[in-house]
Amino acid sequence: MKALISTAKDFLYKTDFEWDKEITLQNFHPQLQIFLAINGVFFNNRESKIRDTFLTGQLLIWRLCWSWIGFISFISVLYVSNTLFYLLYQSTLATQDEHMIRPLIFPMWLPEDDPYRTPNYEIFLALEVILIYVVVLTFGLYVYILFHLLLHYYNLMDVILIALEELFDGLDESVVALPREDPRRQAVQDELNIRMARIVRWHLSVFDSVNDISSVYGPTLVYQVMFSSIVICLMAYQVAEQLSEGKIDYLFGVLGIGACLQLWIPCYIGTLLRNKGFFVGDRCFYCGWHETPLSRLLRPDLIIFIQRTQRPVAIKFTGLPHLQLETFSSIMSNAYSLFNMLRQYK
């Protein structure tokens, strides 16, 4: 058991990974090939602070993605195995009773027939197992890709912060007093323009990518936000009803936790993106421009960039409130109100 846990930990944390060797997307984080086309953009510049920050962020994404996949797989296996174990118990150990009903993963009712008789039972059991498999592949992968992409661009804003800190490093400040036509001043001006253009390009890529994600996932997110409060309320009601009868419905309890997580993840990451976007503007204001005369060469660019950062980085779509923790709190409050209403009018 210890060997299995150690192997899983080494896989998640990449403890056997050689950081000093050549690093590419293929051998570090293959999932990034889904949307990142520039292979090795931050991987092989070993003298830059950006490399370590980027690789550390991608390693965090790697662990979180596998954790989510493991959690979704655990819920699906729990539902299937619970039914199969109970069915095995009925077949081998339980006292045979003419009123004993074979279990289904999800209880069913038919208006003109008995869903628990043969062959209805076998057909519905197979269909429910297939349904769980489809849900894991679609919904689990949907949330996985969503927060994978958002965390990547959150990590990219950390890279922007480092680039702002290094904006004026290693440049000759005395060239400010030289004429504009002087080659030394032109060289420093060109280097500053290259650095600032790279920062602006990364920052714009964050906005463009988040807008693209919103347009692709927007309709799904609208339904997710609209119906999450009802789904969470019904799951909580089922658990509460079982508790009132002296039973613990752990299956619906775990499923309820999953329902809350699938909503909390995008809302929490949306809040992180919004706060990090504002923090980029603060970092630009305190990047040291007031301590160096080189800021005269970039003053208009810095002003425009700071103004640009006042626009929040948000996941938005028609009919969808911004995905933030405030949205999650509102949905959970609605779910609790519906839950109290159901309990009151039982």
Coordinates of C-alpha atoms in Angstrom, one line a residue:
M1 CA 0.0 0.0 0.0
K2 CA 2.8 2.4 0.9
A3 CA 4.5 1.6 -2.4
L4 CA 1.3 2.4 -4.3
I5 CA 0.9 5.7 -2.5
S6 CA 4.5 6.6 -3.1
T7 CA 4.2 5.8 -6.8
A8 CA 1.0 8.0 -7.1
K9 CA 2.8 10.9 -5.2
D10 CA 5.8 10.7 -7.5
F11 CA 3.5 10.8 -10.5
L12 CA 1.6 13.8 -9.3
Y13 CA 4.6 15.8 -8.1
K14 CA 7.0 14.6 -10.8
T15 CA 9.7 14.0 -8.2
D16 CA 11.7 12.0 -10.7
F17 CA 11.7 14.8 -13.3
E18 CA 15.0 16.3 -14.4
W19 CA 14.5 20.1 -14.2
D20 CA 18.0 20.8 -15.6
K21 CA 17.4 18.9 -18.8
E22 CA 15.7 20.0 -22.0
I23 CA 12.0 20.5 -21.2
T24 CA 9.2 20.4 -23.7
L25 CA 5.4 20.3 -23.5
Q26 CA 5.5 16.6 -24.4
N27 CA 7.6 15.5 -21.4
F28 CA 6.4 18.0 -18.8
H29 CA 2.7 18.7 -19.3
P30 CA 1.1 17.0 -22.3
Q31 CA -2.4 18.4 -21.7
L32 CA -1.1 21.9 -22.6
Q33 CA -0.9 20.8 -26.2
I34 CA -4.7 21.2 -26.3
F35 CA -4.5 24.9 -26.6
L36 CA -0.9 26.2 -26.3
A37 CA 0.7 26.2 -29.7
I38 CA 4.1 27.8 -28.9
N39 CA 6.2 24.8 -27.7
G40 CA 8.7 25.6 -25.0
V41 CA 7.9 29.3 -24.8
F42 CA 8.8 29.4 -21.1
F43 CA 10.6 26.1 -20.7
N44 CA 14.2 26.3 -21.7
N45 CA 15.3 29.8 -20.7
R46 CA 17.1 28.6 -17.5
E47 CA 18.4 32.1 -16.6
S48 CA 15.0 33.7 -16.2
K49 CA 12.7 33.8 -13.2
I50 CA 9.8 33.3 -15.5
R51 CA 10.8 29.7 -16.2
D52 CA 10.5 28.5 -12.6
T53 CA 7.3 30.4 -12.0
F54 CA 5.7 29.0 -15.1
L55 CA 6.8 25.4 -14.5
T56 CA 5.6 25.6 -10.9
G57 CA 2.2 26.8 -12.0
Q58 CA 1.9 24.1 -14.6
L59 CA 2.9 21.5 -12.0
L60 CA 0.0 22.8 -9.8
I61 CA -2.4 22.5 -12.7
W62 CA -1.2 19.0 -13.3
R63 CA -1.9 17.9 -9.7
L64 CA -5.3 19.7 -9.5
C65 CA -6.5 18.1 -12.8
W66 CA -5.6 14.6 -11.7
S67 CA -7.2 15.3 -8.3
W68 CA -10.5 16.3 -10.0
I69 CA -10.4 13.3 -12.3
G70 CA -9.8 11.0 -9.3
F71 CA -12.7 12.6 -7.4
I72 CA -15.1 12.2 -10.2
S73 CA -14.0 8.6 -10.8
F74 CA -14.3 7.8 -7.1
I75 CA -18.0 9.0 -7.1
S76 CA -18.9 6.9 -10.2
V77 CA -17.1 3.8 -8.9
L78 CA -18.8 4.3 -5.5
Y79 CA -22.3 4.3 -7.1
V80 CA -21.7 1.3 -9.3
S81 CA -19.8 -0.8 -6.6
N82 CA -22.4 0.0 -3.9
T83 CA -25.2 -1.4 -6.1
L84 CA -23.2 -4.4 -7.2
F85 CA -22.0 -5.3 -3.7
Y86 CA -25.6 -5.1 -2.4
L87 CA -26.8 -7.3 -5.3
L88 CA -24.1 -9.8 -4.5
Y89 CA -25.1 -9.7 -0.8
Q90 CA -28.7 -10.4 -1.8
S91 CA -27.7 -13.3 -4.0
T92 CA -25.3 -15.1 -1.6
L93 CA -25.9 -14.1 2.1
A94 CA -29.3 -12.5 2.5
T95 CA -32.3 -14.6 3.5
Q96 CA -34.5 -15.0 0.5
D97 CA -37.7 -13.1 0.7
E98 CA -40.5 -12.9 -1.9
H99 CA -40.7 -9.1 -1.2
M100 CA -37.0 -8.5 -1.7
I101 CA -36.3 -6.0 -4.5
R102 CA -33.0 -6.0 -6.4
P103 CA -31.3 -2.6 -6.2
L104 CA -30.8 -0.2 -9.1
I105 CA -28.2 2.6 -9.0
F106 CA -31.0 5.1 -9.3
P107 CA -34.5 3.9 -8.3
M108 CA -37.1 3.7 -11.1
W109 CA -40.8 3.6 -11.6
L110 CA -42.9 2.5 -14.6
P111 CA -46.6 3.3 -14.9
E112 CA -47.7 0.0 -16.5
D113 CA -44.8 -2.4 -15.6
D114 CA -42.4 -3.4 -12.9
P115 CA -38.9 -2.1 -13.6
Y116 CA -37.4 -4.7 -11.2
R117 CA -38.5 -7.8 -12.9
T118 CA -36.4 -9.7 -15.4
P119 CA -35.4 -8.6 -18.1
N120 CA -36.4 -5.0 -17.2
Y121 CA -34.0 -5.0 -14.3
E122 CA -30.9 -6.1 -16.3
I123 CA -31.6 -3.6 -19.1
F124 CA -32.1 -0.7 -16.7
L125 CA -29.0 -1.6 -14.7
A126 CA -26.8 -1.7 -17.8
L127 CA -28.3 1.6 -19.0
E128 CA -27.6 3.3 -15.7
V129 CA -24.0 2.1 -15.7
I130 CA -23.6 3.5 -19.2
L131 CA -25.2 6.7 -18.1
I132 CA -22.7 7.1 -15.2
Y133 CA -19.8 6.4 -17.7
V134 CA -21.1 9.1 -20.1
V135 CA -21.6 11.7 -17.3
V136 CA -18.0 11.1 -16.1
L137 CA -16.6 11.5 -19.7
T138 CA -18.7 14.6 -20.5
F139 CA -19.3 16.6 -17.3
G140 CA -16.0 15.6 -15.6
L141 CA -14.0 16.4 -18.7
Y142 CA -15.9 19.7 -19.1
V143 CA -15.0 21.0 -15.6
Y144 CA -11.5 19.6 -16.0
I145 CA -10.8 21.5 -19.3
L146 CA -12.5 24.7 -18.0
F147 CA -10.4 25.2 -14.9
H148 CA -7.3 23.9 -16.6
L149 CA -7.5 26.7 -19.1
L150 CA -8.4 29.3 -16.6
L151 CA -5.6 28.3 -14.2
H152 CA -3.2 28.5 -17.1
Y153 CA -4.0 32.1 -17.8
Y154 CA -4.0 32.9 -14.1
N155 CA -0.4 31.5 -14.1
L156 CA 0.4 33.6 -17.1
M157 CA -0.5 36.8 -15.1
D158 CA 2.0 35.7 -12.6
V159 CA 4.5 35.7 -15.4
I160 CA 3.4 39.3 -16.3
L161 CA 4.1 40.4 -12.8
I162 CA 7.7 39.1 -13.0
A163 CA 8.1 40.8 -16.4
L164 CA 7.0 44.1 -14.9
E165 CA 9.5 43.7 -12.1
E166 CA 12.3 43.2 -14.6
L167 CA 11.1 46.0 -17.0
F168 CA 14.0 48.4 -16.3
D169 CA 16.6 45.8 -15.2
G170 CA 20.0 45.9 -16.9
L171 CA 19.5 49.1 -18.9
D172 CA 21.7 52.2 -18.9
E173 CA 19.8 55.1 -17.3
S174 CA 22.3 57.7 -18.6
V175 CA 21.0 57.5 -22.1
V176 CA 17.9 59.5 -21.1
A177 CA 20.0 62.7 -21.3
L178 CA 21.2 61.9 -24.8
P179 CA 19.5 63.1 -28.0
R180 CA 16.7 60.9 -29.4
E181 CA 18.8 60.2 -32.5
D182 CA 21.7 58.8 -30.5
P183 CA 22.3 55.1 -31.2
R184 CA 22.7 54.2 -27.5
R185 CA 19.4 55.8 -26.6
Q186 CA 17.7 54.2 -29.6
A187 CA 19.0 50.7 -28.5
V188 CA 17.6 51.2 -24.9
Q189 CA 14.3 52.5 -26.3
D190 CA 14.0 49.5 -28.6
E191 CA 14.7 47.1 -25.7
L192 CA 12.1 48.8 -23.5
N193 CA 9.6 48.7 -26.4
I194 CA 10.2 45.0 -26.8
R195 CA 9.8 44.3 -23.1
M196 CA 6.6 46.4 -22.9
A197 CA 5.2 44.9 -26.1
R198 CA 5.7 41.4 -24.7
I199 CA 3.8 42.3 -21.5
V200 CA 1.0 43.9 -23.4
R201 CA 0.8 40.9 -25.8
W202 CA 0.5 38.5 -22.8
H203 CA -2.0 40.7 -21.1
L204 CA -4.2 40.9 -24.2
S205 CA -3.9 37.2 -24.7
V206 CA -5.5 36.7 -21.3
F207 CA -8.5 38.9 -22.1
D208 CA -8.9 37.3 -25.6
S209 CA -8.6 33.8 -24.3
V210 CA -11.0 34.3 -21.4
N211 CA -13.5 35.9 -23.8
D212 CA -13.1 32.8 -26.1
I213 CA -13.7 30.5 -23.2
S214 CA -16.8 32.5 -22.2
S215 CA -18.2 32.2 -25.7
V216 CA -17.6 28.5 -25.9
Y217 CA -18.6 27.6 -22.4
G218 CA -21.1 30.4 -21.9
P219 CA -24.4 28.5 -22.8
T220 CA -23.3 25.5 -20.6
L221 CA -22.4 27.8 -17.7
V222 CA -25.8 29.6 -18.0
Y223 CA -27.6 26.3 -17.4
Q224 CA -25.1 25.2 -14.8
V225 CA -25.7 28.4 -12.8
M226 CA -29.5 28.4 -13.3
F227 CA -30.1 24.8 -12.2
S228 CA -27.4 24.3 -9.6
S229 CA -29.4 25.7 -6.8
I230 CA -32.3 23.3 -7.5
V231 CA -30.0 20.3 -7.8
I232 CA -28.1 21.0 -4.6
C233 CA -31.4 21.7 -2.8
L234 CA -32.9 18.3 -3.9
M235 CA -29.7 16.4 -2.9
A236 CA -29.7 18.1 0.5
Y237 CA -33.4 17.3 0.9
Q238 CA -32.8 13.6 0.1
V239 CA -30.0 13.4 2.7
A240 CA -32.1 15.2 5.3
E241 CA -35.1 12.9 4.7
Q242 CA -32.9 9.8 5.2
L243 CA -31.4 11.3 8.4
S244 CA -34.8 11.9 9.8
E245 CA -35.5 8.1 9.3
G246 CA -32.2 7.2 11.1
K247 CA -30.3 6.4 7.9
I248 CA -27.2 8.0 6.3
D249 CA -27.4 8.4 2.5
Y250 CA -23.7 8.7 1.9
L251 CA -24.1 8.3 -1.9
F252 CA -26.2 11.5 -2.2
G253 CA -24.0 13.2 0.4
V254 CA -20.9 12.6 -1.8
L255 CA -22.8 13.5 -4.9
G256 CA -23.9 16.8 -3.2
I257 CA -20.3 17.6 -2.4
G258 CA -19.5 17.1 -6.1
A259 CA -22.4 19.3 -7.2
C260 CA -21.1 22.1 -4.9
L261 CA -17.5 21.6 -6.2
Q262 CA -18.5 21.8 -9.9
L263 CA -20.0 25.2 -9.2
W264 CA -17.4 26.5 -6.7
I265 CA -14.4 25.7 -9.0
P266 CA -15.2 28.1 -11.8
C267 CA -16.5 30.8 -9.4
Y268 CA -13.4 30.6 -7.3
I269 CA -11.0 30.7 -10.3
G270 CA -13.1 33.6 -11.7
T271 CA -12.5 35.5 -8.5
L272 CA -8.8 34.7 -8.6
L273 CA -8.6 36.0 -12.2
R274 CA -10.4 39.2 -11.3
N275 CA -8.2 40.0 -8.3
K276 CA -5.0 39.1 -10.2
G277 CA -6.0 41.3 -13.1
F278 CA -6.4 44.3 -10.7
F279 CA -3.1 43.3 -9.0
V280 CA -1.3 43.5 -12.3
G281 CA -2.3 47.2 -12.6
D282 CA -1.0 47.8 -9.0
R283 CA 2.2 46.1 -9.8
C284 CA 2.7 48.2 -12.9
F285 CA 2.2 51.4 -10.8
Y286 CA 4.8 50.2 -8.3
C287 CA 7.2 48.6 -10.8
G288 CA 9.9 51.2 -10.0
W289 CA 9.2 53.8 -12.7
H290 CA 9.5 56.6 -10.2
E291 CA 13.0 55.5 -9.3
T292 CA 14.5 55.5 -12.7
P293 CA 14.7 58.2 -15.5
L294 CA 14.0 55.4 -18.0
S295 CA 10.3 55.8 -17.2
R296 CA 10.3 58.9 -19.4
L297 CA 10.8 56.6 -22.4
L298 CA 7.7 54.5 -21.5
R299 CA 5.4 57.0 -19.8
P300 CA 2.5 56.8 -22.3
D301 CA 2.7 53.0 -22.5
L302 CA 2.6 52.6 -18.7
I303 CA -0.4 55.0 -18.4
I304 CA -2.4 53.1 -21.1
F305 CA -1.5 49.7 -19.6
I306 CA -2.6 50.8 -16.1
Q307 CA -5.9 52.0 -17.6
R308 CA -6.3 48.8 -19.4
T309 CA -5.9 46.7 -16.2
Q310 CA -8.9 48.5 -14.6
R311 CA -11.1 46.4 -16.9
P312 CA -11.9 43.3 -14.9
V313 CA -10.9 39.9 -16.3
A314 CA -14.3 38.1 -16.0
I315 CA -16.1 35.1 -17.5
K316 CA -19.3 36.6 -18.8
F317 CA -22.1 35.6 -21.2
T318 CA -25.6 36.8 -22.0
G319 CA -27.8 35.9 -19.2
L320 CA -24.9 34.8 -17.0
P321 CA -23.6 36.8 -14.0
H322 CA -19.9 37.1 -13.6
L323 CA -18.5 33.8 -12.3
Q324 CA -17.2 34.9 -8.9
L325 CA -17.5 33.8 -5.3
E326 CA -20.4 36.2 -4.9
T327 CA -22.3 34.2 -7.5
F328 CA -21.5 31.0 -5.7
S329 CA -22.7 32.5 -2.4
S330 CA -26.0 33.7 -4.0
I331 CA -26.7 30.3 -5.6
M332 CA -26.0 28.5 -2.3
S333 CA -28.3 30.9 -0.5
N334 CA -31.1 30.2 -3.0
A335 CA -30.5 26.5 -2.6
Y336 CA -30.9 26.8 1.2
S337 CA -34.1 28.8 0.8
L338 CA -35.6 26.2 -1.4
F339 CA -34.5 23.5 1.0
N340 CA -36.2 25.2 3.9
M341 CA -39.4 25.6 1.8
L342 CA -39.4 21.9 1.0
R343 CA -38.9 20.9 4.6
Q344 CA -41.6 23.3 5.8
Y345 CA -44.3 22.1 3.2
K346 CA -43.5 18.4 3.4

